[in-house]
mmCIF file of N, CA and C in Angstrom:
data_model
loop_
_atom_site.group_PDB
_atom_site.id
_atom_site.type_symbol
_atom_site.label_atom_id
_atom_site.label_comp_id
_atom_site.label_asym_id
_atom_site.label_seq_id
_atom_site.Cartn_x
_atom_site.Cartn_y
_atom_site.Cartn_z
ATOM 1 N N MET A 106 -150.069 -138.102 48.133
ATOM 2 C CA MET A 106 -148.841 -137.461 47.843
ATOM 3 C C MET A 106 -147.819 -138.477 47.368
ATOM 4 N N PHE A 107 -147.650 -139.570 48.096
ATOM 5 C CA PHE A 107 -146.750 -140.611 47.647
ATOM 6 C C PHE A 107 -147.565 -141.701 46.974
ATOM 7 N N GLU A 108 -147.121 -142.089 45.872
ATOM 8 C CA GLU A 108 -147.826 -143.154 45.139
ATOM 9 C C GLU A 108 -147.224 -144.489 45.489
ATOM 10 N N ARG A 109 -148.085 -145.498 45.446
ATOM 11 C CA ARG A 109 -147.583 -146.846 45.631
ATOM 12 C C ARG A 109 -146.874 -147.272 44.391
ATOM 13 N N GLY A 110 -145.741 -147.843 44.650
ATOM 14 C CA GLY A 110 -145.001 -148.353 43.510
ATOM 15 C C GLY A 110 -144.172 -147.295 42.830
ATOM 16 N N GLY A 111 -144.078 -146.094 43.419
ATOM 17 C CA GLY A 111 -143.277 -145.046 42.822
ATOM 18 C C GLY A 111 -141.793 -145.312 43.051
ATOM 19 N N SER A 112 -140.999 -144.675 42.264
ATOM 20 C CA SER A 112 -139.557 -144.882 42.394
ATOM 21 C C SER A 112 -139.039 -144.153 43.647
ATOM 22 N N PRO A 113 -137.912 -144.644 44.214
ATOM 23 C CA PRO A 113 -137.374 -143.969 45.405
ATOM 24 C C PRO A 113 -136.907 -142.554 45.093
ATOM 25 N N ALA A 114 -136.473 -142.287 43.882
ATOM 26 C CA ALA A 114 -136.023 -140.941 43.533
ATOM 27 C C ALA A 114 -137.182 -139.971 43.549
ATOM 28 N N SER A 115 -138.340 -140.368 43.026
ATOM 29 C CA SER A 115 -139.495 -139.472 43.025
ATOM 30 C C SER A 115 -140.026 -139.282 44.432
ATOM 31 N N CYS A 116 -139.903 -140.297 45.255
ATOM 32 C CA CYS A 116 -140.323 -140.182 46.655
ATOM 33 C C CYS A 116 -139.414 -139.202 47.394
ATOM 34 N N GLY A 117 -138.133 -139.282 47.164
ATOM 35 C CA GLY A 117 -137.188 -138.363 47.804
ATOM 36 C C GLY A 117 -137.383 -136.941 47.311
ATOM 37 N N ARG A 118 -137.714 -136.789 46.000
ATOM 38 C CA ARG A 118 -137.936 -135.454 45.460
ATOM 39 C C ARG A 118 -139.176 -134.811 46.068
ATOM 40 N N SER A 119 -140.224 -135.552 46.195
ATOM 41 C CA SER A 119 -141.441 -134.980 46.753
ATOM 42 C C SER A 119 -141.272 -134.689 48.245
ATOM 43 N N LEU A 120 -140.472 -135.514 48.939
ATOM 44 C CA LEU A 120 -140.217 -135.240 50.348
ATOM 45 C C LEU A 120 -139.385 -133.951 50.498
ATOM 46 N N ALA A 121 -138.432 -133.754 49.624
ATOM 47 C CA ALA A 121 -137.627 -132.549 49.650
ATOM 48 C C ALA A 121 -138.479 -131.322 49.356
ATOM 49 N N MET A 122 -139.421 -131.444 48.410
ATOM 50 C CA MET A 122 -140.300 -130.310 48.091
ATOM 51 C C MET A 122 -141.183 -129.952 49.280
ATOM 52 N N VAL A 123 -141.646 -130.945 49.996
ATOM 53 C CA VAL A 123 -142.495 -130.688 51.164
ATOM 54 C C VAL A 123 -141.671 -129.973 52.243
ATOM 55 N N LEU A 124 -140.444 -130.431 52.478
ATOM 56 C CA LEU A 124 -139.598 -129.794 53.497
ATOM 57 C C LEU A 124 -139.246 -128.352 53.131
ATOM 58 N N ILE A 125 -138.952 -128.136 51.866
ATOM 59 C CA ILE A 125 -138.625 -126.776 51.426
ATOM 60 C C ILE A 125 -139.824 -125.852 51.578
ATOM 61 N N SER A 126 -141.004 -126.321 51.221
ATOM 62 C CA SER A 126 -142.194 -125.481 51.348
ATOM 63 C C SER A 126 -142.522 -125.193 52.810
ATOM 64 N N VAL A 127 -142.274 -126.151 53.699
ATOM 65 C CA VAL A 127 -142.531 -125.914 55.119
ATOM 66 C C VAL A 127 -141.532 -124.889 55.672
ATOM 67 N N LEU A 128 -140.276 -124.991 55.259
ATOM 68 C CA LEU A 128 -139.265 -124.062 55.761
ATOM 69 C C LEU A 128 -139.506 -122.630 55.293
ATOM 70 N N PHE A 129 -139.894 -122.469 54.034
ATOM 71 C CA PHE A 129 -140.100 -121.118 53.519
ATOM 72 C C PHE A 129 -141.428 -120.522 53.923
ATOM 73 N N CYS A 130 -142.406 -121.314 54.191
ATOM 74 C CA CYS A 130 -143.724 -120.800 54.533
ATOM 75 C C CYS A 130 -143.919 -120.605 56.033
ATOM 76 N N ALA A 131 -143.091 -121.221 56.849
ATOM 77 C CA ALA A 131 -143.243 -121.100 58.303
ATOM 78 C C ALA A 131 -142.846 -119.681 58.728
ATOM 79 N N PRO A 132 -143.633 -119.070 59.580
ATOM 80 C CA PRO A 132 -143.290 -117.718 60.027
ATOM 81 C C PRO A 132 -142.058 -117.753 60.937
ATOM 82 N N SER A 133 -141.215 -116.801 60.759
ATOM 83 C CA SER A 133 -139.997 -116.705 61.563
ATOM 84 C C SER A 133 -140.257 -115.775 62.730
ATOM 85 N N THR A 134 -140.022 -116.276 63.940
ATOM 86 C CA THR A 134 -140.283 -115.443 65.118
ATOM 87 C C THR A 134 -139.192 -114.403 65.306
ATOM 88 N N ALA A 135 -137.989 -114.668 64.809
ATOM 89 C CA ALA A 135 -136.907 -113.702 64.973
ATOM 90 C C ALA A 135 -137.144 -112.456 64.138
ATOM 91 N N GLN A 136 -137.844 -112.612 63.002
ATOM 92 C CA GLN A 136 -138.075 -111.462 62.155
ATOM 93 C C GLN A 136 -139.323 -110.692 62.556
ATOM 94 N N THR A 137 -140.288 -111.371 63.122
ATOM 95 C CA THR A 137 -141.534 -110.677 63.438
ATOM 96 C C THR A 137 -141.464 -109.932 64.760
ATOM 97 N N THR A 138 -140.668 -110.408 65.735
ATOM 98 C CA THR A 138 -140.592 -109.702 67.015
ATOM 99 C C THR A 138 -139.360 -108.806 67.015
ATOM 100 N N ARG A 139 -139.591 -107.543 67.029
ATOM 101 C CA ARG A 139 -138.496 -106.570 67.076
ATOM 102 C C ARG A 139 -138.576 -105.827 68.394
ATOM 103 N N PRO A 140 -137.398 -105.601 68.988
ATOM 104 C CA PRO A 140 -137.428 -104.814 70.213
ATOM 105 C C PRO A 140 -137.815 -103.372 69.891
ATOM 106 N N GLY A 141 -138.420 -102.730 70.861
ATOM 107 C CA GLY A 141 -138.827 -101.340 70.658
ATOM 108 C C GLY A 141 -137.616 -100.446 70.455
ATOM 109 N N ARG A 142 -137.673 -99.630 69.468
ATOM 110 C CA ARG A 142 -136.568 -98.715 69.198
ATOM 111 C C ARG A 142 -136.729 -97.490 70.071
ATOM 112 N N LYS A 143 -135.590 -97.020 70.586
ATOM 113 C CA LYS A 143 -135.603 -95.850 71.444
ATOM 114 C C LYS A 143 -135.001 -94.682 70.688
ATOM 115 N N VAL A 144 -135.601 -93.553 70.846
ATOM 116 C CA VAL A 144 -135.094 -92.340 70.221
ATOM 117 C C VAL A 144 -134.218 -91.631 71.248
ATOM 118 N N PHE A 145 -132.958 -91.343 70.854
ATOM 119 C CA PHE A 145 -131.997 -90.704 71.742
ATOM 120 C C PHE A 145 -131.903 -89.220 71.437
ATOM 121 N N THR A 146 -131.705 -88.456 72.484
ATOM 122 C CA THR A 146 -131.283 -87.074 72.268
ATOM 123 C C THR A 146 -129.773 -87.098 72.058
ATOM 124 N N LEU A 147 -129.196 -85.979 71.704
ATOM 125 C CA LEU A 147 -127.754 -85.947 71.451
ATOM 126 C C LEU A 147 -126.961 -86.273 72.718
ATOM 127 N N GLY A 148 -127.369 -85.715 73.837
ATOM 128 C CA GLY A 148 -126.676 -85.989 75.104
ATOM 129 C C GLY A 148 -126.776 -87.446 75.512
ATOM 130 N N GLU A 149 -127.981 -88.042 75.331
ATOM 131 C CA GLU A 149 -128.157 -89.457 75.662
ATOM 132 C C GLU A 149 -127.329 -90.345 74.737
ATOM 133 N N ALA A 150 -127.222 -89.965 73.463
ATOM 134 C CA ALA A 150 -126.427 -90.746 72.523
ATOM 135 C C ALA A 150 -124.950 -90.727 72.899
ATOM 136 N N VAL A 151 -124.477 -89.574 73.333
ATOM 137 C CA VAL A 151 -123.074 -89.480 73.757
ATOM 138 C C VAL A 151 -122.845 -90.308 75.018
ATOM 139 N N ASP A 152 -123.766 -90.219 75.973
ATOM 140 C CA ASP A 152 -123.635 -91.015 77.203
ATOM 141 C C ASP A 152 -123.685 -92.508 76.909
ATOM 142 N N TYR A 153 -124.563 -92.916 75.995
ATOM 143 C CA TYR A 153 -124.656 -94.330 75.631
ATOM 144 C C TYR A 153 -123.377 -94.805 74.957
ATOM 145 N N ALA A 154 -122.817 -93.973 74.088
ATOM 146 C CA ALA A 154 -121.577 -94.346 73.406
ATOM 147 C C ALA A 154 -120.417 -94.441 74.390
ATOM 148 N N LEU A 155 -120.361 -93.523 75.358
ATOM 149 C CA LEU A 155 -119.298 -93.582 76.357
ATOM 150 C C LEU A 155 -119.419 -94.823 77.228
ATOM 151 N N ALA A 156 -120.652 -95.241 77.500
ATOM 152 C CA ALA A 156 -120.854 -96.395 78.375
ATOM 153 C C ALA A 156 -120.664 -97.724 77.653
ATOM 154 N N HIS A 157 -120.928 -97.791 76.352
ATOM 155 C CA HIS A 157 -120.968 -99.088 75.675
ATOM 156 C C HIS A 157 -119.873 -99.321 74.638
ATOM 157 N N TYR A 158 -119.121 -98.321 74.277
ATOM 158 C CA TYR A 158 -118.097 -98.520 73.251
ATOM 159 C C TYR A 158 -116.713 -98.222 73.827
ATOM 160 N N PRO A 159 -115.868 -99.254 73.975
ATOM 161 C CA PRO A 159 -114.545 -99.042 74.580
ATOM 162 C C PRO A 159 -113.627 -98.166 73.737
ATOM 163 N N ALA A 160 -113.844 -98.096 72.436
ATOM 164 C CA ALA A 160 -112.997 -97.246 71.594
ATOM 165 C C ALA A 160 -113.172 -95.777 71.961
ATOM 166 N N VAL A 161 -114.377 -95.391 72.341
ATOM 167 C CA VAL A 161 -114.622 -94.006 72.752
ATOM 168 C C VAL A 161 -113.905 -93.727 74.069
ATOM 169 N N ARG A 162 -113.976 -94.698 74.998
ATOM 170 C CA ARG A 162 -113.273 -94.507 76.273
ATOM 171 C C ARG A 162 -111.768 -94.452 76.062
ATOM 172 N N ALA A 163 -111.244 -95.266 75.149
ATOM 173 C CA ALA A 163 -109.802 -95.245 74.870
ATOM 174 C C ALA A 163 -109.393 -93.904 74.268
ATOM 175 N N ALA A 164 -110.207 -93.368 73.377
ATOM 176 C CA ALA A 164 -109.897 -92.063 72.788
ATOM 177 C C ALA A 164 -109.949 -90.959 73.841
ATOM 178 N N MET A 165 -110.901 -91.051 74.758
ATOM 179 C CA MET A 165 -110.987 -90.054 75.830
ATOM 180 C C MET A 165 -109.771 -90.137 76.745
ATOM 181 N N SER A 166 -109.282 -91.357 77.030
ATOM 182 C CA SER A 166 -108.076 -91.479 77.865
ATOM 183 C C SER A 166 -106.854 -90.949 77.151
ATOM 184 N N GLN A 167 -106.778 -91.108 75.830
ATOM 185 C CA GLN A 167 -105.650 -90.556 75.087
ATOM 186 C C GLN A 167 -105.669 -89.030 75.127
ATOM 187 N N VAL A 168 -106.858 -88.453 75.060
ATOM 188 C CA VAL A 168 -106.981 -86.989 75.137
ATOM 189 C C VAL A 168 -106.538 -86.500 76.509
ATOM 190 N N SER A 169 -106.981 -87.180 77.579
ATOM 191 C CA SER A 169 -106.585 -86.742 78.925
ATOM 192 C C SER A 169 -105.092 -86.958 79.157
ATOM 193 N N ALA A 170 -104.496 -88.008 78.569
ATOM 194 C CA ALA A 170 -103.050 -88.221 78.694
ATOM 195 C C ALA A 170 -102.282 -87.122 77.969
ATOM 196 N N ALA A 171 -102.778 -86.699 76.824
ATOM 197 C CA ALA A 171 -102.122 -85.612 76.098
ATOM 198 C C ALA A 171 -102.207 -84.310 76.874
ATOM 199 N N GLN A 172 -103.355 -84.056 77.509
ATOM 200 C CA GLN A 172 -103.487 -82.845 78.318
ATOM 201 C C GLN A 172 -102.550 -82.884 79.524
ATOM 202 N N ALA A 173 -102.387 -84.061 80.130
ATOM 203 C CA ALA A 173 -101.454 -84.188 81.259
ATOM 204 C C ALA A 173 -100.021 -83.990 80.796
ATOM 205 N N GLY A 174 -99.704 -84.450 79.597
ATOM 206 C CA GLY A 174 -98.359 -84.235 79.061
ATOM 207 C C GLY A 174 -98.074 -82.769 78.816
ATOM 208 N N VAL A 175 -99.070 -82.024 78.372
ATOM 209 C CA VAL A 175 -98.896 -80.582 78.156
ATOM 210 C C VAL A 175 -98.671 -79.871 79.480
ATOM 211 N N SER A 176 -99.447 -80.240 80.497
ATOM 212 C CA SER A 176 -99.257 -79.569 81.799
ATOM 213 C C SER A 176 -97.921 -79.967 82.421
ATOM 214 N N ALA A 177 -97.449 -81.189 82.193
ATOM 215 C CA ALA A 177 -96.126 -81.578 82.700
ATOM 216 C C ALA A 177 -95.027 -80.832 81.959
ATOM 217 N N ALA A 178 -95.220 -80.594 80.674
ATOM 218 C CA ALA A 178 -94.215 -79.853 79.910
ATOM 219 C C ALA A 178 -94.145 -78.398 80.355
ATOM 220 N N ARG A 179 -95.232 -77.857 80.825
ATOM 221 C CA ARG A 179 -95.223 -76.458 81.289
ATOM 222 C C ARG A 179 -94.473 -76.297 82.601
ATOM 223 N N THR A 180 -94.265 -77.377 83.341
ATOM 224 C CA THR A 180 -93.529 -77.258 84.605
ATOM 225 C C THR A 180 -92.054 -76.975 84.385
ATOM 226 N N ILE A 181 -91.563 -77.140 83.168
ATOM 227 C CA ILE A 181 -90.163 -76.828 82.877
ATOM 228 C C ILE A 181 -89.888 -75.344 83.103
ATOM 229 N N TYR A 182 -90.889 -74.508 82.915
ATOM 230 C CA TYR A 182 -90.708 -73.067 83.066
ATOM 231 C C TYR A 182 -90.655 -72.626 84.526
ATOM 232 N N LEU A 183 -90.990 -73.517 85.459
ATOM 233 C CA LEU A 183 -90.986 -73.162 86.880
ATOM 234 C C LEU A 183 -89.606 -73.359 87.487
ATOM 235 N N PRO A 184 -89.273 -72.613 88.556
ATOM 236 C CA PRO A 184 -87.998 -72.845 89.233
ATOM 237 C C PRO A 184 -87.989 -74.214 89.918
ATOM 238 N N GLN A 185 -86.792 -74.791 90.044
ATOM 239 C CA GLN A 185 -86.637 -76.086 90.698
ATOM 240 C C GLN A 185 -85.777 -75.921 91.937
ATOM 241 N N ALA A 186 -86.072 -76.676 92.978
ATOM 242 C CA ALA A 186 -85.259 -76.676 94.192
ATOM 243 C C ALA A 186 -85.026 -78.131 94.599
ATOM 244 N N ASN A 187 -83.760 -78.489 94.808
ATOM 245 C CA ASN A 187 -83.386 -79.828 95.248
ATOM 246 C C ASN A 187 -82.631 -79.704 96.555
ATOM 247 N N ALA A 188 -82.963 -80.556 97.523
ATOM 248 C CA ALA A 188 -82.298 -80.554 98.817
ATOM 249 C C ALA A 188 -81.663 -81.926 99.046
ATOM 250 N N LEU A 189 -80.586 -81.922 99.837
ATOM 251 C CA LEU A 189 -79.849 -83.154 100.071
ATOM 252 C C LEU A 189 -79.301 -83.174 101.483
ATOM 253 N N TRP A 190 -79.356 -84.354 102.110
ATOM 254 C CA TRP A 190 -78.710 -84.577 103.397
ATOM 255 C C TRP A 190 -78.158 -85.994 103.376
ATOM 256 N N GLN A 191 -76.869 -86.121 103.648
ATOM 257 C CA GLN A 191 -76.241 -87.434 103.705
ATOM 258 C C GLN A 191 -75.401 -87.542 104.965
ATOM 259 N N THR A 192 -75.434 -88.699 105.568
ATOM 260 C CA THR A 192 -74.592 -88.997 106.717
ATOM 261 C C THR A 192 -73.897 -90.317 106.433
ATOM 262 N N ASN A 193 -72.615 -90.401 106.766
ATOM 263 C CA ASN A 193 -71.903 -91.655 106.564
ATOM 264 C C ASN A 193 -70.892 -91.871 107.679
ATOM 265 N N ARG A 194 -70.377 -93.066 107.726
ATOM 266 C CA ARG A 194 -69.387 -93.428 108.742
ATOM 267 C C ARG A 194 -68.226 -94.112 108.041
ATOM 268 N N GLY A 195 -67.034 -93.685 108.294
ATOM 269 C CA GLY A 195 -65.860 -94.288 107.688
ATOM 270 C C GLY A 195 -64.999 -94.975 108.736
ATOM 271 N N THR A 196 -64.456 -96.105 108.388
ATOM 272 C CA THR A 196 -63.564 -96.831 109.290
ATOM 273 C C THR A 196 -62.156 -96.807 108.726
ATOM 274 N N ARG A 197 -61.268 -97.565 109.322
ATOM 275 C CA ARG A 197 -59.870 -97.514 108.918
ATOM 276 C C ARG A 197 -59.636 -98.081 107.533
ATOM 277 N N ASN A 198 -60.575 -98.884 107.033
ATOM 278 C CA ASN A 198 -60.335 -99.466 105.725
ATOM 279 C C ASN A 198 -61.068 -98.736 104.589
ATOM 280 N N ASN A 199 -61.687 -97.616 104.843
ATOM 281 C CA ASN A 199 -62.237 -96.806 103.747
ATOM 282 C C ASN A 199 -62.085 -95.324 104.068
ATOM 283 N N ILE A 200 -62.372 -94.508 103.115
ATOM 284 C CA ILE A 200 -62.224 -93.063 103.265
ATOM 285 C C ILE A 200 -63.549 -92.490 103.733
ATOM 286 N N PHE A 201 -63.504 -91.757 104.816
ATOM 287 C CA PHE A 201 -64.764 -91.164 105.268
ATOM 288 C C PHE A 201 -65.030 -89.875 104.499
ATOM 289 N N GLY A 202 -66.284 -89.449 104.514
ATOM 290 C CA GLY A 202 -66.673 -88.233 103.814
ATOM 291 C C GLY A 202 -67.088 -88.458 102.372
ATOM 292 N N GLN A 203 -67.245 -89.701 101.979
ATOM 293 C CA GLN A 203 -67.675 -89.948 100.593
ATOM 294 C C GLN A 203 -69.135 -89.547 100.428
ATOM 295 N N LEU A 204 -69.439 -88.989 99.281
ATOM 296 C CA LEU A 204 -70.818 -88.610 98.971
ATOM 297 C C LEU A 204 -71.342 -89.502 97.858
ATOM 298 N N LEU A 205 -72.577 -89.856 97.974
ATOM 299 C CA LEU A 205 -73.213 -90.638 96.916
ATOM 300 C C LEU A 205 -73.429 -89.747 95.698
ATOM 301 N N PRO A 206 -73.496 -90.319 94.500
ATOM 302 C CA PRO A 206 -73.694 -89.498 93.293
ATOM 303 C C PRO A 206 -75.049 -88.788 93.308
ATOM 304 N N GLN A 207 -75.043 -87.499 93.078
ATOM 305 C CA GLN A 207 -76.247 -86.683 93.007
ATOM 306 C C GLN A 207 -75.888 -85.365 92.344
ATOM 307 N N SER A 208 -76.834 -84.469 92.212
ATOM 308 C CA SER A 208 -76.594 -83.233 91.458
ATOM 309 C C SER A 208 -76.452 -81.999 92.335
ATOM 310 N N VAL A 209 -76.562 -82.132 93.658
ATOM 311 C CA VAL A 209 -76.557 -80.950 94.526
ATOM 312 C C VAL A 209 -75.142 -80.586 94.971
ATOM 313 N N ILE A 210 -74.413 -81.526 95.527
ATOM 314 C CA ILE A 210 -73.054 -81.273 96.023
ATOM 315 C C ILE A 210 -72.089 -82.071 95.152
ATOM 316 N N PRO A 211 -70.975 -81.498 94.734
ATOM 317 C CA PRO A 211 -70.019 -82.279 93.952
ATOM 318 C C PRO A 211 -69.509 -83.476 94.757
ATOM 319 N N PRO A 212 -69.439 -84.652 94.133
ATOM 320 C CA PRO A 212 -69.031 -85.849 94.881
ATOM 321 C C PRO A 212 -67.530 -85.859 95.163
ATOM 322 N N ILE A 213 -67.179 -85.364 96.321
ATOM 323 C CA ILE A 213 -65.782 -85.397 96.754
ATOM 324 C C ILE A 213 -65.683 -86.340 97.940
ATOM 325 N N SER A 214 -64.495 -86.723 98.301
ATOM 326 C CA SER A 214 -64.332 -87.576 99.469
ATOM 327 C C SER A 214 -63.412 -86.888 100.462
ATOM 328 N N GLY A 215 -63.537 -87.326 101.681
ATOM 329 C CA GLY A 215 -62.754 -86.712 102.750
ATOM 330 C C GLY A 215 -61.313 -87.198 102.752
ATOM 331 N N PRO A 216 -60.571 -86.754 103.720
ATOM 332 C CA PRO A 216 -59.149 -87.112 103.783
ATOM 333 C C PRO A 216 -58.941 -88.559 104.228
ATOM 334 N N VAL A 217 -57.780 -89.072 103.933
ATOM 335 C CA VAL A 217 -57.402 -90.405 104.392
ATOM 336 C C VAL A 217 -57.015 -90.290 105.859
ATOM 337 N N LEU A 218 -57.435 -91.262 106.650
ATOM 338 C CA LEU A 218 -57.069 -91.240 108.072
ATOM 339 C C LEU A 218 -55.548 -91.414 108.217
ATOM 340 N N PRO A 219 -54.904 -90.670 109.146
ATOM 341 C CA PRO A 219 -53.441 -90.729 109.261
ATOM 342 C C PRO A 219 -52.915 -92.060 109.786
ATOM 343 N N SER A 220 -53.684 -92.734 110.564
ATOM 344 C CA SER A 220 -53.196 -94.000 111.111
ATOM 345 C C SER A 220 -54.250 -95.073 110.923
ATOM 346 N N ALA A 221 -53.802 -96.287 110.888
ATOM 347 C CA ALA A 221 -54.719 -97.417 110.756
ATOM 348 C C ALA A 221 -55.091 -97.895 112.146
ATOM 349 N N ASP A 222 -56.151 -97.366 112.682
ATOM 350 C CA ASP A 222 -56.613 -97.825 113.985
ATOM 351 C C ASP A 222 -58.035 -98.349 113.857
ATOM 352 N N ASN A 223 -58.593 -98.785 114.937
ATOM 353 C CA ASN A 223 -59.951 -99.335 114.903
ATOM 354 C C ASN A 223 -61.002 -98.259 115.089
ATOM 355 N N GLY A 224 -60.625 -97.033 115.118
ATOM 356 C CA GLY A 224 -61.582 -95.947 115.281
ATOM 357 C C GLY A 224 -62.346 -95.673 113.993
ATOM 358 N N SER A 225 -63.352 -94.871 114.112
ATOM 359 C CA SER A 225 -64.144 -94.501 112.944
ATOM 360 C C SER A 225 -64.467 -93.026 113.013
ATOM 361 N N ALA A 226 -64.924 -92.506 111.927
ATOM 362 C CA ALA A 226 -65.278 -91.089 111.863
ATOM 363 C C ALA A 226 -66.618 -90.949 111.170
ATOM 364 N N TRP A 227 -67.403 -90.037 111.679
ATOM 365 C CA TRP A 227 -68.700 -89.751 111.082
ATOM 366 C C TRP A 227 -68.561 -88.514 110.213
ATOM 367 N N GLY A 228 -69.314 -88.508 109.119
ATOM 368 C CA GLY A 228 -69.324 -87.346 108.248
ATOM 369 C C GLY A 228 -70.741 -87.045 107.800
ATOM 370 N N SER A 229 -70.988 -85.809 107.460
ATOM 371 C CA SER A 229 -72.320 -85.441 106.962
ATOM 372 C C SER A 229 -72.163 -84.336 105.934
ATOM 373 N N ALA A 230 -73.172 -84.207 105.125
ATOM 374 C CA ALA A 230 -73.195 -83.158 104.108
ATOM 375 C C ALA A 230 -74.638 -82.745 103.885
ATOM 376 N N ALA A 231 -74.853 -81.464 103.679
ATOM 377 C CA ALA A 231 -76.188 -80.944 103.401
ATOM 378 C C ALA A 231 -76.058 -79.910 102.294
ATOM 379 N N GLY A 232 -77.059 -79.808 101.482
ATOM 380 C CA GLY A 232 -77.003 -78.835 100.404
ATOM 381 C C GLY A 232 -78.367 -78.572 99.806
ATOM 382 N N VAL A 233 -78.504 -77.419 99.186
ATOM 383 C CA VAL A 233 -79.720 -77.023 98.478
ATOM 384 C C VAL A 233 -79.292 -76.439 97.147
ATOM 385 N N LEU A 234 -79.945 -76.850 96.084
ATOM 386 C CA LEU A 234 -79.660 -76.323 94.751
ATOM 387 C C LEU A 234 -80.953 -75.758 94.181
ATOM 388 N N VAL A 235 -80.959 -74.474 93.881
ATOM 389 C CA VAL A 235 -82.117 -73.817 93.275
ATOM 390 C C VAL A 235 -81.721 -73.437 91.857
ATOM 391 N N ALA A 236 -82.535 -73.828 90.904
ATOM 392 C CA ALA A 236 -82.239 -73.548 89.498
ATOM 393 C C ALA A 236 -83.493 -73.020 88.821
ATOM 394 N N TRP A 237 -83.287 -72.015 87.953
ATOM 395 C CA TRP A 237 -84.389 -71.474 87.172
ATOM 396 C C TRP A 237 -83.829 -70.996 85.854
ATOM 397 N N GLU A 238 -84.452 -71.396 84.785
ATOM 398 C CA GLU A 238 -84.017 -70.999 83.448
ATOM 399 C C GLU A 238 -85.129 -70.223 82.755
ATOM 400 N N PRO A 239 -85.228 -68.917 82.997
ATOM 401 C CA PRO A 239 -86.308 -68.161 82.358
ATOM 402 C C PRO A 239 -86.084 -67.988 80.858
ATOM 403 N N PHE A 240 -84.828 -68.017 80.421
ATOM 404 C CA PHE A 240 -84.524 -67.861 78.998
ATOM 405 C C PHE A 240 -83.847 -69.141 78.511
ATOM 406 N N ASP A 241 -84.377 -69.699 77.463
ATOM 407 C CA ASP A 241 -83.788 -70.939 76.946
ATOM 408 C C ASP A 241 -83.313 -70.801 75.507
ATOM 409 N N PHE A 242 -83.555 -69.672 74.905
ATOM 410 C CA PHE A 242 -83.108 -69.404 73.520
ATOM 411 C C PHE A 242 -83.608 -70.457 72.534
ATOM 412 N N GLY A 243 -84.839 -70.923 72.731
ATOM 413 C CA GLY A 243 -85.462 -71.864 71.796
ATOM 414 C C GLY A 243 -85.214 -73.321 72.081
ATOM 415 N N TYR A 244 -84.524 -73.673 73.168
ATOM 416 C CA TYR A 244 -84.195 -75.067 73.451
ATOM 417 C C TYR A 244 -85.455 -75.884 73.756
ATOM 418 N N ARG A 245 -86.384 -75.357 74.560
ATOM 419 C CA ARG A 245 -87.586 -76.115 74.929
ATOM 420 C C ARG A 245 -88.497 -76.338 73.726
ATOM 421 N N ASN A 246 -88.596 -75.344 72.873
ATOM 422 C CA ASN A 246 -89.413 -75.536 71.664
ATOM 423 C C ASN A 246 -88.782 -76.550 70.732
ATOM 424 N N ALA A 247 -87.476 -76.617 70.706
ATOM 425 C CA ALA A 247 -86.810 -77.577 69.824
ATOM 426 C C ALA A 247 -86.978 -78.999 70.311
ATOM 427 N N THR A 248 -87.035 -79.181 71.640
ATOM 428 C CA THR A 248 -87.219 -80.535 72.157
ATOM 429 C C THR A 248 -88.666 -80.904 72.153
#
């Protein structure tokens, strides 16, 4: 194959030809061994896609979130009831009977104490607000 006294270029060319022929003629194990293919039914294909593809799971979660949003929107048609109980204590340097901001009882405050003493007064408030809007004249559909 190599001649004595041959030029280095011809020696390199013949070596390259030998390497190329070995690379192209050698059997490739990656191409000859194939895993067995499995035939899926439609149900198995759907189960496999749900288990192995996160995009399918993300789409399924978006569908369930949309369904939950629809059921939450339907609760607007139901009556609402809110209850409240507050207790407070007022001393000589503040007004007793103050209510915290809320929607059940209007926030009013009690009277000013007549004298500045070290005594205190307790106050309480309780309330229930029931609201139902069976007719909205298109407001819910507009929102």
